[in-house]
CSV table of N, CA and C in Angstrom, one decimal:
chain,number,residue,atom,x,y,z
U,731,SER,N,0.6,-1.0,-0.3
U,731,SER,CA,-0.1,0.2,-0.1
U,731,SER,C,0.4,1.5,0.0
U,732,THR,N,0.2,2.4,-1.3
U,732,THR,CA,1.0,3.5,-0.7
U,732,THR,C,0.8,3.8,-0.2
U,733,ILE,N,0.1,3.9,0.6
U,733,ILE,CA,-0.6,5.0,1.7
U,733,ILE,C,-0.1,4.1,2.8
U,734,ARG,N,0.1,3.4,3.0
U,734,ARG,CA,0.9,2.7,3.9
U,734,ARG,C,2.2,3.0,4.4
U,735,GLN,N,3.0,3.2,3.0
U,735,GLN,CA,4.6,3.4,2.7
U,735,GLN,C,4.8,4.8,3.4
U,736,TRP,N,3.7,5.6,2.8
U,736,TRP,CA,3.6,7.0,3.7
U,736,TRP,C,3.6,7.4,5.0
U,737,PHE,N,3.2,6.1,5.8
U,737,PHE,CA,2.8,6.5,6.8
U,737,PHE,C,4.4,6.5,7.5
U,738,ASN,N,5.1,4.7,6.9
U,738,ASN,CA,6.3,4.5,7.7
U,738,ASN,C,7.4,5.5,7.4
U,739,TYR,N,7.2,6.1,6.5
U,739,TYR,CA,7.5,7.3,5.5
U,739,TYR,C,7.9,8.7,7.2
U,740,LEU,N,6.9,8.9,7.0
U,740,LEU,CA,6.7,10.0,8.0
U,740,LEU,C,7.4,9.7,9.0
U,741,THR,N,7.1,8.4,9.7
U,741,THR,CA,7.4,8.1,10.4
U,741,THR,C,8.6,8.2,10.8
U,742,ALA,N,9.3,7.6,10.2
U,742,ALA,CA,10.8,7.0,9.7
U,742,ALA,C,11.5,8.6,9.8
U,743,PHE,N,11.0,9.7,9.1
U,743,PHE,CA,11.2,11.7,8.4
U,743,PHE,C,11.1,12.5,9.8
U,744,LEU,N,10.0,12.6,10.2
U,744,LEU,CA,9.7,13.2,11.6
U,744,LEU,C,10.3,12.8,12.6
U,745,PRO,N,11.9,13.8,13.2
U,745,PRO,CA,12.6,13.5,14.3
U,745,PRO,C,10.7,13.1,15.3
U,746,ASP,N,9.9,14.1,16.0
U,746,ASP,CA,9.6,13.6,17.2
U,746,ASP,C,8.1,13.2,17.1
U,747,LEU,N,7.7,12.4,16.7
U,747,LEU,CA,6.8,12.1,15.7
U,747,LEU,C,7.0,10.2,16.3
U,748,GLY,N,6.7,9.2,16.5
U,748,GLY,CA,7.2,7.8,17.2
U,748,GLY,C,5.2,6.8,16.8
U,749,GLU,N,6.2,6.4,17.4
U,749,GLU,CA,4.7,4.9,16.5
U,749,GLU,C,4.3,4.5,17.6
U,750,PHE,N,2.6,3.9,18.1
U,750,PHE,CA,1.9,2.9,19.2
U,750,PHE,C,2.3,2.4,18.4
U,751,ASP,N,2.8,0.8,18.7
U,751,ASP,CA,2.8,-0.4,18.9
U,751,ASP,C,1.0,-0.6,19.1
U,752,LEU,N,0.2,-0.6,18.2
U,752,LEU,CA,-1.8,-1.8,18.2
U,752,LEU,C,-1.0,-2.5,18.1
U,753,GLY,N,-0.1,-3.5,17.5
U,753,GLY,CA,-0.2,-4.7,18.1
U,753,GLY,C,-0.4,-5.5,16.1
U,754,SER,N,-0.8,-4.8,14.8
U,754,SER,CA,-1.2,-4.6,14.7
U,754,SER,C,-0.4,-5.6,13.7
U,755,PRO,N,-1.7,-6.4,12.5
U,755,PRO,CA,-0.4,-7.0,11.2
U,755,PRO,C,0.0,-5.9,10.4
U,756,ILE,N,0.9,-6.6,9.8
U,756,ILE,CA,2.3,-5.3,9.5
U,756,ILE,C,1.2,-5.2,7.8
U,757,ASN,N,0.8,-5.5,7.3
U,757,ASN,CA,0.2,-4.9,6.2
U,757,ASN,C,-0.8,-4.8,6.0
U,758,VAL,N,-1.7,-4.4,7.3
U,758,VAL,CA,-3.4,-4.1,7.2
U,758,VAL,C,-3.0,-2.9,8.8
U,759,GLY,N,-2.3,-3.1,9.7
U,759,GLY,CA,-3.1,-2.0,10.8
U,759,GLY,C,-4.5,-2.1,11.3
U,760,PRO,N,-4.4,-0.9,12.2
U,760,PRO,CA,-4.0,0.1,12.2
U,760,PRO,C,-2.6,0.1,12.8
U,761,TYR,N,-2.5,1.9,12.4
U,761,TYR,CA,-1.2,2.3,13.0
U,761,TYR,C,-1.8,3.8,13.1
U,762,MET,N,-0.5,4.1,13.8
U,762,MET,CA,-0.5,5.8,14.9
U,762,MET,C,0.9,5.8,15.2
U,763,SER,N,1.0,7.0,14.7
U,763,SER,CA,2.3,7.6,15.4
U,763,SER,C,1.9,8.6,16.3
U,764,VAL,N,2.1,9.4,16.5
U,764,VAL,CA,2.0,10.9,17.2
U,764,VAL,C,3.3,11.6,17.9
U,765,ASP,N,2.9,12.4,17.3
U,765,ASP,CA,3.6,13.4,17.8
U,765,ASP,C,3.6,15.2,19.4
U,766,THR,N,3.4,15.1,19.7
U,766,THR,CA,2.6,15.5,20.9
U,766,THR,C,3.2,17.4,21.4
U,767,LYS,N,4.5,17.4,20.9
U,767,LYS,CA,5.2,18.6,20.4
U,767,LYS,C,4.9,19.2,19.7
U,768,ASN,N,4.2,18.7,18.3
U,768,ASN,CA,4.1,19.5,16.8
U,768,ASN,C,2.0,19.6,17.0
U,769,ASN,N,2.0,18.7,18.1
U,769,ASN,CA,0.9,18.3,17.5
U,769,ASN,C,-0.1,18.0,16.6
U,770,ILE,N,0.8,16.5,16.6
U,770,ILE,CA,1.0,16.1,14.8
U,770,ILE,C,0.6,14.1,15.8
U,771,MET,N,-1.2,13.5,15.3
U,771,MET,CA,-1.5,12.2,14.7
U,771,MET,C,-1.4,12.4,13.8
U,772,LEU,N,-0.9,10.8,12.9
U,772,LEU,CA,-0.8,10.4,11.5
U,772,LEU,C,-1.8,8.6,11.9
U,773,LYS,N,-2.6,8.9,11.1
U,773,LYS,CA,-2.9,7.7,11.7
U,773,LYS,C,-3.0,6.3,10.1
U,774,PHE,N,-3.0,4.7,10.0
U,774,PHE,CA,-2.8,4.6,8.8
U,774,PHE,C,-4.2,2.8,9.0
U,775,ARG,N,-5.2,3.1,7.7
U,775,ARG,CA,-5.7,1.3,8.2
U,775,ARG,C,-5.7,1.2,6.6
U,776,CYS,N,-6.3,-0.4,7.0
U,776,CYS,CA,-6.1,-0.7,5.6
U,776,CYS,C,-7.5,-0.5,4.8
U,777,HIS,N,-7.4,-1.0,3.4
U,777,HIS,CA,-9.5,-0.6,3.6
U,777,HIS,C,-10.3,-2.0,3.4
U,778,GLY,N,-11.3,-1.9,3.2
U,778,GLY,CA,-11.8,-3.5,2.6
U,778,GLY,C,-11.7,-3.8,1.8
U,779,PRO,N,-13.2,-4.1,1.6
U,779,PRO,CA,-12.0,-5.7,0.4
U,779,PRO,C,-12.5,-4.7,-0.8
U,780,PRO,N,-12.3,-5.9,-2.2
U,780,PRO,CA,-11.0,-7.0,-2.5
U,780,PRO,C,-9.0,-6.4,-2.0
U,781,ILE,N,-9.0,-7.2,-1.3
U,781,ILE,CA,-7.5,-7.1,-0.8
U,781,ILE,C,-7.2,-8.0,-1.1
U,782,ARG,N,-6.3,-8.4,-1.5
U,782,ARG,CA,-5.2,-9.1,-2.6
U,782,ARG,C,-3.4,-10.1,-1.2
U,783,PHE,N,-3.5,-9.4,0.2
U,783,PHE,CA,-2.6,-10.3,0.6
U,783,PHE,C,-2.9,-10.4,2.3
U,784,SER,N,-2.3,-11.1,2.9
U,784,SER,CA,-2.5,-12.1,4.3
U,784,SER,C,-3.4,-11.8,4.5
U,785,SER,N,-4.1,-13.4,5.2
U,785,SER,CA,-5.8,-13.1,5.8
U,785,SER,C,-5.4,-11.6,6.4
U,786,VAL,N,-6.8,-10.9,6.8
U,786,VAL,CA,-7.3,-9.5,7.7
U,786,VAL,C,-8.7,-10.7,8.3
U,787,SER,N,-8.4,-9.7,9.9
U,787,SER,CA,-9.8,-10.5,10.7
U,787,SER,C,-11.4,-9.2,9.8
U,788,SER,N,-11.9,-9.4,9.9
U,788,SER,CA,-12.9,-9.6,9.3
U,788,SER,C,-13.3,-8.3,10.4
U,789,SER,N,-13.1,-8.5,11.7
U,789,SER,CA,-13.2,-6.4,12.4
U,789,SER,C,-12.2,-5.2,11.9
U,790,GLU,N,-11.3,-6.3,11.1
U,790,GLU,CA,-10.5,-4.7,10.6
U,790,GLU,C,-10.4,-3.9,9.7
U,791,LEU,N,-11.4,-4.7,8.3
U,791,LEU,CA,-11.7,-4.4,6.5
U,791,LEU,C,-12.8,-3.0,7.2
U,792,ARG,N,-12.9,-2.2,6.7
U,792,ARG,CA,-12.5,-0.6,6.9
U,792,ARG,C,-13.2,-0.3,5.4
U,793,TYR,N,-14.4,0.0,4.7
U,793,TYR,CA,-14.9,0.8,3.7
U,793,TYR,C,-14.2,2.4,3.7
U,794,ILE,N,-13.7,2.7,3.5
U,794,ILE,CA,-13.6,3.9,3.2
U,794,ILE,C,-13.4,5.5,2.5
U,795,ALA,N,-15.4,4.7,2.2
U,795,ALA,CA,-16.8,5.5,2.8
U,795,ALA,C,-17.0,5.9,4.0
U,796,ASN,N,-17.1,5.0,4.7
U,796,ASN,CA,-16.9,4.9,6.7
U,796,ASN,C,-16.0,5.4,7.1
U,797,GLU,N,-14.9,5.4,7.0
U,797,GLU,CA,-13.5,5.7,7.7
U,797,GLU,C,-13.9,7.9,6.8
U,798,LEU,N,-14.1,7.8,6.2
U,798,LEU,CA,-14.3,9.4,5.7
U,798,LEU,C,-15.3,10.2,6.2
U,799,ASP,N,-16.8,9.3,7.1
U,799,ASP,CA,-17.4,9.7,7.4
U,799,ASP,C,-17.0,9.7,8.9
U,800,GLY,N,-16.0,8.9,9.6
U,800,GLY,CA,-15.8,9.2,11.0
U,800,GLY,C,-14.8,10.6,10.8
U,801,ILE,N,-14.7,10.9,10.6
U,801,ILE,CA,-12.7,11.9,10.3
U,801,ILE,C,-13.8,13.0,10.6
U,802,GLU,N,-13.5,13.8,11.9
U,802,GLU,CA,-14.1,15.1,12.1
U,802,GLU,C,-14.0,16.6,10.7
U,803,GLY,N,-13.0,16.5,11.1
U,803,GLY,CA,-11.8,17.1,9.4
U,803,GLY,C,-11.6,18.6,9.7
U,804,GLY,N,-11.1,19.5,8.9
U,804,GLY,CA,-11.0,20.7,9.5
U,804,GLY,C,-9.8,21.3,8.7
U,805,LEU,N,-9.3,22.3,9.7
U,805,LEU,CA,-8.3,22.7,9.1
U,805,LEU,C,-7.2,22.0,8.8
U,806,ASN,N,-6.3,21.6,9.8
U,806,ASN,CA,-5.5,20.6,10.0
U,806,ASN,C,-5.7,19.2,9.6
U,807,THR,N,-6.5,19.0,9.1
U,807,THR,CA,-7.0,17.6,8.6
U,807,THR,C,-6.4,17.5,7.3
U,808,VAL,N,-5.3,15.9,7.1
U,808,VAL,CA,-5.2,16.3,5.6
U,808,VAL,C,-5.8,14.1,5.5
U,809,VAL,N,-6.6,14.2,4.5
U,809,VAL,CA,-6.2,12.9,4.1
U,809,VAL,C,-5.9,11.9,2.7
U,810,ALA,N,-5.8,11.1,2.7
U,810,ALA,CA,-4.7,10.2,2.0
U,810,ALA,C,-5.8,9.0,1.6
U,811,ILE,N,-6.0,9.3,0.3
U,811,ILE,CA,-6.5,7.8,-0.3
U,811,ILE,C,-6.7,7.5,-1.5
U,812,SER,N,-5.6,6.0,-1.6
U,812,SER,CA,-4.9,5.1,-3.3
U,812,SER,C,-6.3,4.4,-2.7
U,813,ILE,N,-6.8,4.4,-4.0
U,813,ILE,CA,-7.6,3.2,-4.6
U,813,ILE,C,-8.1,2.7,-6.0
U,814,TRP,N,-6.8,1.9,-6.3
U,814,TRP,CA,-7.3,1.7,-7.7
U,814,TRP,C,-6.7,0.2,-8.5
U,815,SER,N,-6.0,-0.6,-7.2
U,815,SER,CA,-4.8,-1.2,-7.1
U,815,SER,C,-6.1,-2.6,-7.3
U,816,HIS,N,-5.9,-3.1,-6.2
U,816,HIS,CA,-7.2,-4.6,-5.5
U,816,HIS,C,-8.5,-4.4,-6.8
U,817,PHE,N,-8.7,-3.7,-7.5
U,817,PHE,CA,-9.5,-3.8,-7.6
U,817,PHE,C,-9.0,-4.4,-10.2
U,818,SER,N,-8.6,-4.8,-9.5
U,818,SER,CA,-7.8,-4.6,-11.0
U,818,SER,C,-8.3,-6.2,-11.4
U,819,THR,N,-9.4,-7.1,-11.1
U,819,THR,CA,-8.5,-8.5,-10.6
U,819,THR,C,-10.6,-8.7,-11.3
U,820,PHE,N,-11.5,-7.2,-11.2
U,820,PHE,CA,-12.3,-7.0,-11.3
U,820,PHE,C,-13.6,-6.1,-12.1
U,821,PRO,N,-14.7,-6.0,-12.7
U,821,PRO,CA,-15.2,-5.2,-13.5
U,821,PRO,C,-14.9,-4.0,-13.5
U,822,VAL,N,-15.0,-3.4,-14.4
U,822,VAL,CA,-15.5,-2.3,-13.9
U,822,VAL,C,-16.0,-1.2,-13.0
U,823,GLU,N,-17.4,-1.4,-13.5
U,823,GLU,CA,-18.1,-1.8,-12.5
U,823,GLU,C,-18.4,-2.0,-11.3
U,824,VAL,N,-17.8,-2.5,-10.6
U,824,VAL,CA,-17.9,-2.8,-9.4
U,824,VAL,C,-16.5,-0.9,-8.9
U,825,TYR,N,-15.9,-1.1,-9.5
U,825,TYR,CA,-14.8,0.1,-8.9
U,825,TYR,C,-15.7,1.2,-9.5
U,826,ILE,N,-16.6,1.2,-10.0
U,826,ILE,CA,-17.6,2.7,-10.1
U,826,ILE,C,-18.2,2.7,-8.6
U,827,ARG,N,-18.7,1.7,-8.4
U,827,ARG,CA,-20.0,1.7,-7.6
U,827,ARG,C,-19.3,2.1,-6.4
U,828,ARG,N,-17.6,2.0,-5.6
U,828,ARG,CA,-16.9,1.7,-4.5
U,828,ARG,C,-16.5,3.7,-4.8
U,829,LEU,N,-16.7,4.2,-5.9
U,829,LEU,CA,-15.5,5.7,-6.2
U,829,LEU,C,-16.4,6.3,-5.8
U,830,ARG,N,-18.3,6.1,-6.1
U,830,ARG,CA,-19.1,7.0,-5.8
U,830,ARG,C,-19.3,7.0,-4.8
U,831,ASN,N,-19.8,5.9,-4.0
U,831,ASN,CA,-19.2,6.3,-2.5
U,831,ASN,C,-18.2,7.1,-2.0
U,832,ILE,N,-17.9,6.8,-2.3
U,832,ILE,CA,-16.2,7.5,-1.6
U,832,ILE,C,-16.4,8.9,-2.1
U,833,ARG,N,-16.5,8.8,-3.6
U,833,ARG,CA,-16.5,10.5,-3.6
U,833,ARG,C,-18.0,11.1,-2.3
U,834,LYS,N,-19.5,10.1,-2.6
U,834,LYS,CA,-20.2,10.7,-1.5
U,834,LYS,C,-19.9,11.1,-0.4
U,835,SER,N,-19.2,10.3,0.4
U,835,SER,CA,-18.2,10.4,1.8
U,835,SER,C,-17.3,12.0,1.7
U,836,VAL,N,-16.2,12.2,0.9
U,836,VAL,CA,-15.5,13.0,0.6
U,836,VAL,C,-16.3,14.8,0.1
U,837,LEU,N,-17.4,14.6,-0.4
U,837,LEU,CA,-18.4,16.1,-0.5
U,837,LEU,C,-19.3,15.6,0.7
U,838,ARG,N,-19.6,15.3,1.7
U,838,ARG,CA,-19.9,15.4,3.2
U,838,ARG,C,-18.7,15.6,3.9
U,839,MET,N,-17.3,15.3,3.7
U,839,MET,CA,-16.3,15.9,4.8
U,839,MET,C,-15.8,16.6,4.1
U,840,LEU,N,-16.6,17.5,3.1
U,840,LEU,CA,-16.4,18.7,2.5
U,840,LEU,C,-17.0,20.0,2.9
U,841,ASN,N,-18.5,18.9,3.6
U,841,ASN,CA,-19.6,20.4,2.9
U,841,ASN,C,-19.6,20.0,4.8
U,842,ARG,N,-19.4,19.2,5.9
U,842,ARG,CA,-19.2,19.7,6.6
U,842,ARG,C,-17.8,20.5,7.5
U,843,SER,N,-16.8,20.0,6.8
U,843,SER,CA,-15.1,21.0,7.0
U,843,SER,C,-14.9,21.1,5.6
U,844,PRO,N,-14.3,22.2,4.9
U,844,PRO,CA,-14.2,22.1,4.1
U,844,PRO,C,-12.9,22.7,4.1
U,845,ASP,N,-11.8,23.2,4.8
U,845,ASP,CA,-11.1,24.1,5.3
U,845,ASP,C,-10.0,22.3,5.5
U,846,THR,N,-11.0,20.6,5.1
U,846,THR,CA,-9.9,19.5,5.2
U,846,THR,C,-9.5,19.5,3.9
U,847,VAL,N,-8.2,19.1,3.8
U,847,VAL,CA,-7.1,18.5,2.4
U,847,VAL,C,-7.7,17.5,2.2
U,848,ILE,N,-8.0,16.4,1.1
U,848,ILE,CA,-8.1,15.4,0.6
U,848,ILE,C,-7.0,15.2,-0.3
U,849,VAL,N,-6.2,14.4,-0.5
U,849,VAL,CA,-5.5,14.2,-1.2
U,849,VAL,C,-5.5,12.7,-2.2
U,850,ILE,N,-5.6,11.8,-3.5
U,850,ILE,CA,-5.9,11.3,-3.8
U,850,ILE,C,-4.7,11.1,-4.6
U,851,LYS,N,-4.5,9.3,-4.4
U,851,LYS,CA,-3.2,9.0,-4.9
U,851,LYS,C,-3.8,8.4,-7.0
U,852,THR,N,-3.2,8.4,-7.9
U,852,THR,CA,-3.7,8.2,-9.1
U,852,THR,C,-2.5,7.3,-8.7
U,853,ALA,N,-3.6,6.4,-9.8
U,853,ALA,CA,-2.6,4.8,-10.4
U,853,ALA,C,-1.3,4.7,-10.6
U,854,ASN,N,-0.4,3.2,-10.7
U,854,ASN,CA,0.9,3.9,-11.7
U,854,ASN,C,1.3,2.7,-12.0
U,855,VAL,N,2.3,2.5,-13.1
U,855,VAL,CA,2.1,1.6,-14.0
U,855,VAL,C,3.2,0.7,-13.0
U,856,GLN,N,3.5,-0.6,-14.0
U,856,GLN,CA,4.4,-1.4,-12.1
U,856,GLN,C,4.8,-2.6,-14.1
U,857,GLU,N,5.9,-3.5,-12.6
U,857,GLU,CA,6.5,-4.6,-13.7
U,857,GLU,C,6.1,-5.3,-13.7
U,858,LEU,N,5.2,-5.8,-15.0
U,858,LEU,CA,4.5,-6.9,-15.3
U,858,LEU,C,4.7,-8.3,-15.4
U,859,GLY,N,5.4,-8.9,-14.7
U,859,GLY,CA,6.2,-10.6,-14.7
U,859,GLY,C,5.2,-10.8,-15.2
U,860,PRO,N,5.5,-12.2,-15.3
U,860,PRO,CA,4.3,-13.3,-15.0
U,860,PRO,C,3.6,-13.5,-14.5
U,861,GLU,N,3.5,-14.2,-12.8
U,861,GLU,CA,2.5,-14.0,-12.6
U,861,GLU,C,1.8,-13.1,-12.1
U,862,ILE,N,2.4,-11.0,-12.4
U,862,ILE,CA,1.3,-10.9,-12.0
U,862,ILE,C,0.8,-10.2,-12.9
U,863,SER,N,1.2,-10.7,-14.8
U,863,SER,CA,0.3,-9.7,-15.3
U,863,SER,C,-1.2,-11.0,-15.8
U,864,LEU,N,-0.7,-12.2,-14.6
U,864,LEU,CA,-2.8,-12.3,-14.8
U,864,LEU,C,-3.3,-12.8,-14.6
U,865,PHE,N,-3.2,-11.1,-13.4
U,865,PHE,CA,-4.2,-10.5,-13.3
U,865,PHE,C,-4.2,-8.9,-13.2
U,866,ASN,N,-2.8,-8.6,-13.2
U,866,ASN,CA,-2.8,-7.0,-13.2
U,866,ASN,C,-2.6,-7.0,-14.8
U,867,SER,N,-2.4,-5.2,-15.5
U,867,SER,CA,-2.8,-4.7,-17.0
U,867,SER,C,-2.0,-3.4,-16.7
U,868,ASP,N,-1.6,-2.3,-16.7
U,868,ASP,CA,-1.3,-0.8,-17.1
U,868,ASP,C,-3.0,-0.3,-17.9
U,869,TRP,N,-2.5,-1.0,-18.9
U,869,TRP,CA,-3.8,-0.9,-19.8
U,869,TRP,C,-5.1,-0.9,-19.1
U,870,PHE,N,-5.6,-1.6,-18.4
U,870,PHE,CA,-7.0,-1.7,-17.2
U,870,PHE,C,-7.0,-1.0,-16.2
U,871,SER,N,-5.1,-1.1,-15.6
U,871,SER,CA,-4.6,0.1,-14.7
U,871,SER,C,-4.9,2.1,-14.5
U,872,PHE,N,-4.7,2.2,-16.1
U,872,PHE,CA,-5.1,3.7,-16.6
U,872,PHE,C,-6.1,3.3,-17.1
U,873,GLN,N,-7.8,2.7,-17.4
U,873,GLN,CA,-8.7,2.5,-17.3
U,873,GLN,C,-9.5,3.0,-15.5
U,874,LEU,N,-8.8,2.4,-14.9
U,874,LEU,CA,-9.7,2.5,-13.6
U,874,LEU,C,-9.5,4.2,-13.5
U,875,ASP,N,-7.6,4.6,-13.5
U,875,ASP,CA,-7.5,5.7,-13.4
U,875,ASP,C,-7.7,6.7,-14.0
U,876,MET,N,-8.8,6.6,-15.2
U,876,MET,CA,-9.1,7.6,-16.2
U,876,MET,C,-11.0,7.9,-15.5
U,877,VAL,N,-11.0,6.4,-14.6
U,877,VAL,CA,-12.6,6.8,-13.9
U,877,VAL,C,-12.3,7.5,-12.6
U,878,MET,N,-11.6,7.6,-11.9
U,878,MET,CA,-11.5,7.4,-11.0
U,878,MET,C,-11.3,9.7,-11.2
U,879,ARG,N,-10.6,9.8,-12.3
U,879,ARG,CA,-9.9,11.2,-12.4
U,879,ARG,C,-11.1,11.8,-12.2
U,880,LYS,N,-12.9,11.2,-13.6
U,880,LYS,CA,-13.7,11.9,-13.5
U,880,LYS,C,-14.2,11.5,-12.3
U,881,MET,N,-14.8,10.7,-11.7
U,881,MET,CA,-15.2,10.9,-10.5
U,881,MET,C,-14.9,12.0,-10.0
U,882,PHE,N,-14.1,12.5,-9.6
U,882,PHE,CA,-13.4,13.9,-8.7
U,882,PHE,C,-12.9,15.0,-9.2
U,883,GLU,N,-13.5,15.1,-11.0
U,883,GLU,CA,-12.6,16.4,-11.1
U,883,GLU,C,-13.2,17.4,-11.1
U,884,ASP,N,-14.2,17.4,-10.5
U,884,ASP,CA,-15.0,18.7,-10.1
U,884,ASP,C,-15.2,19.0,-8.4
U,885,VAL,N,-14.6,17.5,-7.7
U,885,VAL,CA,-14.3,17.8,-5.8
U,885,VAL,C,-13.3,18.6,-5.6
U,886,ASN,N,-12.7,19.0,-4.8
U,886,ASN,CA,-12.1,20.0,-4.2
U,886,ASN,C,-11.3,19.3,-3.7
U,887,VAL,N,-10.2,17.5,-4.3
U,887,VAL,CA,-8.8,17.1,-3.9
U,887,VAL,C,-8.0,17.7,-4.8
U,888,PHE,N,-6.7,16.7,-4.3
U,888,PHE,CA,-5.1,17.3,-4.6
U,888,PHE,C,-5.1,16.0,-5.5
U,889,TRP,N,-4.2,15.9,-5.9
U,889,TRP,CA,-3.9,14.5,-7.1
U,889,TRP,C,-2.1,14.7,-6.4
U,890,VAL,N,-1.7,13.6,-6.5
U,890,VAL,CA,-0.2,12.8,-5.9
U,890,VAL,C,-0.3,12.4,-7.5
U,891,ASP,N,-0.2,12.9,-8.8
U,891,ASP,CA,-0.4,11.6,-10.2
U,891,ASP,C,1.0,10.9,-10.5
U,892,ALA,N,0.7,9.5,-9.5
U,892,ALA,CA,1.9,8.7,-9.5
U,892,ALA,C,2.1,7.6,-11.2
U,893,TRP,N,0.6,7.6,-11.4
U,893,TRP,CA,0.7,7.9,-13.2
U,893,TRP,C,1.9,7.9,-14.2
U,894,GLU,N,1.8,9.7,-14.2
U,894,GLU,CA,3.4,10.3,-14.6
U,894,GLU,C,4.2,9.9,-14.1
U,895,MET,N,3.9,10.4,-13.2
U,895,MET,CA,5.3,9.9,-12.2
U,895,MET,C,6.5,8.7,-12.8
U,896,THR,N,4.9,7.7,-12.6
U,896,THR,CA,6.7,6.6,-12.2
U,896,THR,C,6.8,6.7,-14.5
U,897,LEU,N,5.3,7.0,-15.3
U,897,LEU,CA,5.7,6.6,-16.6
U,897,LEU,C,7.1,7.2,-16.9
U,898,ALA,N,7.0,7.9,-16.1
U,898,ALA,CA,8.2,8.7,-17.0
U,898,ALA,C,9.8,9.0,-16.4
U,899,HIS,N,9.4,8.2,-14.8
U,899,HIS,CA,11.0,7.2,-14.9
U,899,HIS,C,11.8,6.8,-15.4
U,900,HIS,N,13.0,6.1,-15.4
U,900,HIS,CA,14.0,5.9,-15.9
U,900,HIS,C,14.3,4.7,-15.2
U,901,LEU,N,13.9,4.5,-14.3
U,901,LEU,CA,13.7,2.8,-13.5
U,901,LEU,C,13.2,2.7,-13.9
U,902,PRO,N,13.5,1.2,-13.7
U,902,PRO,CA,12.7,0.0,-13.9
U,902,PRO,C,11.3,0.0,-13.1
U,903,HIS,N,9.5,0.1,-12.7
U,903,HIS,CA,8.7,0.1,-13.1
U,903,HIS,C,8.1,-1.1,-11.5
U,904,ASN,N,8.9,-1.0,-11.1
U,904,ASN,CA,9.4,-3.1,-10.1
U,904,ASN,C,9.4,-1.9,-8.4
U,905,LEU,N,7.9,-1.7,-7.6
U,905,LEU,CA,7.5,-1.1,-7.4
U,905,LEU,C,7.2,-1.7,-5.7
């Protein structure tokens, strides 16, 4: 998960940010880091199904839309969302339904707390070895990315354009 990687990076990079050991599974979370000196709290939680990694207790699976509805938001709140990769083995209609619910939650959050910053990470190209190519393709990932961009085009969100970054970068796409 890119967002989990961001969590790990920020926790390691910011000197006063300390991670609380919640005893969570490595890929799933939830995770929390706190910096009381600078009043920073950083949280990570895995999205709900579909998932394609280790077993997860159903009590830990939360849909992004539901999680967004539980966040108060405000001037000092940043929410980062990455959703596309695990939908690459499903028809695009399933993805569209999920994005519609997330969009509704984002709009509700921005209505109650318009100063909240919402960042959406786009899809990215991938190294497609023999095993990965069975359930992923850059072409389909690009289609999912276009659907996501269209779904949020008129919403006040910020984008991390990982597609363009990974496409333009000279290193292999082994993420």
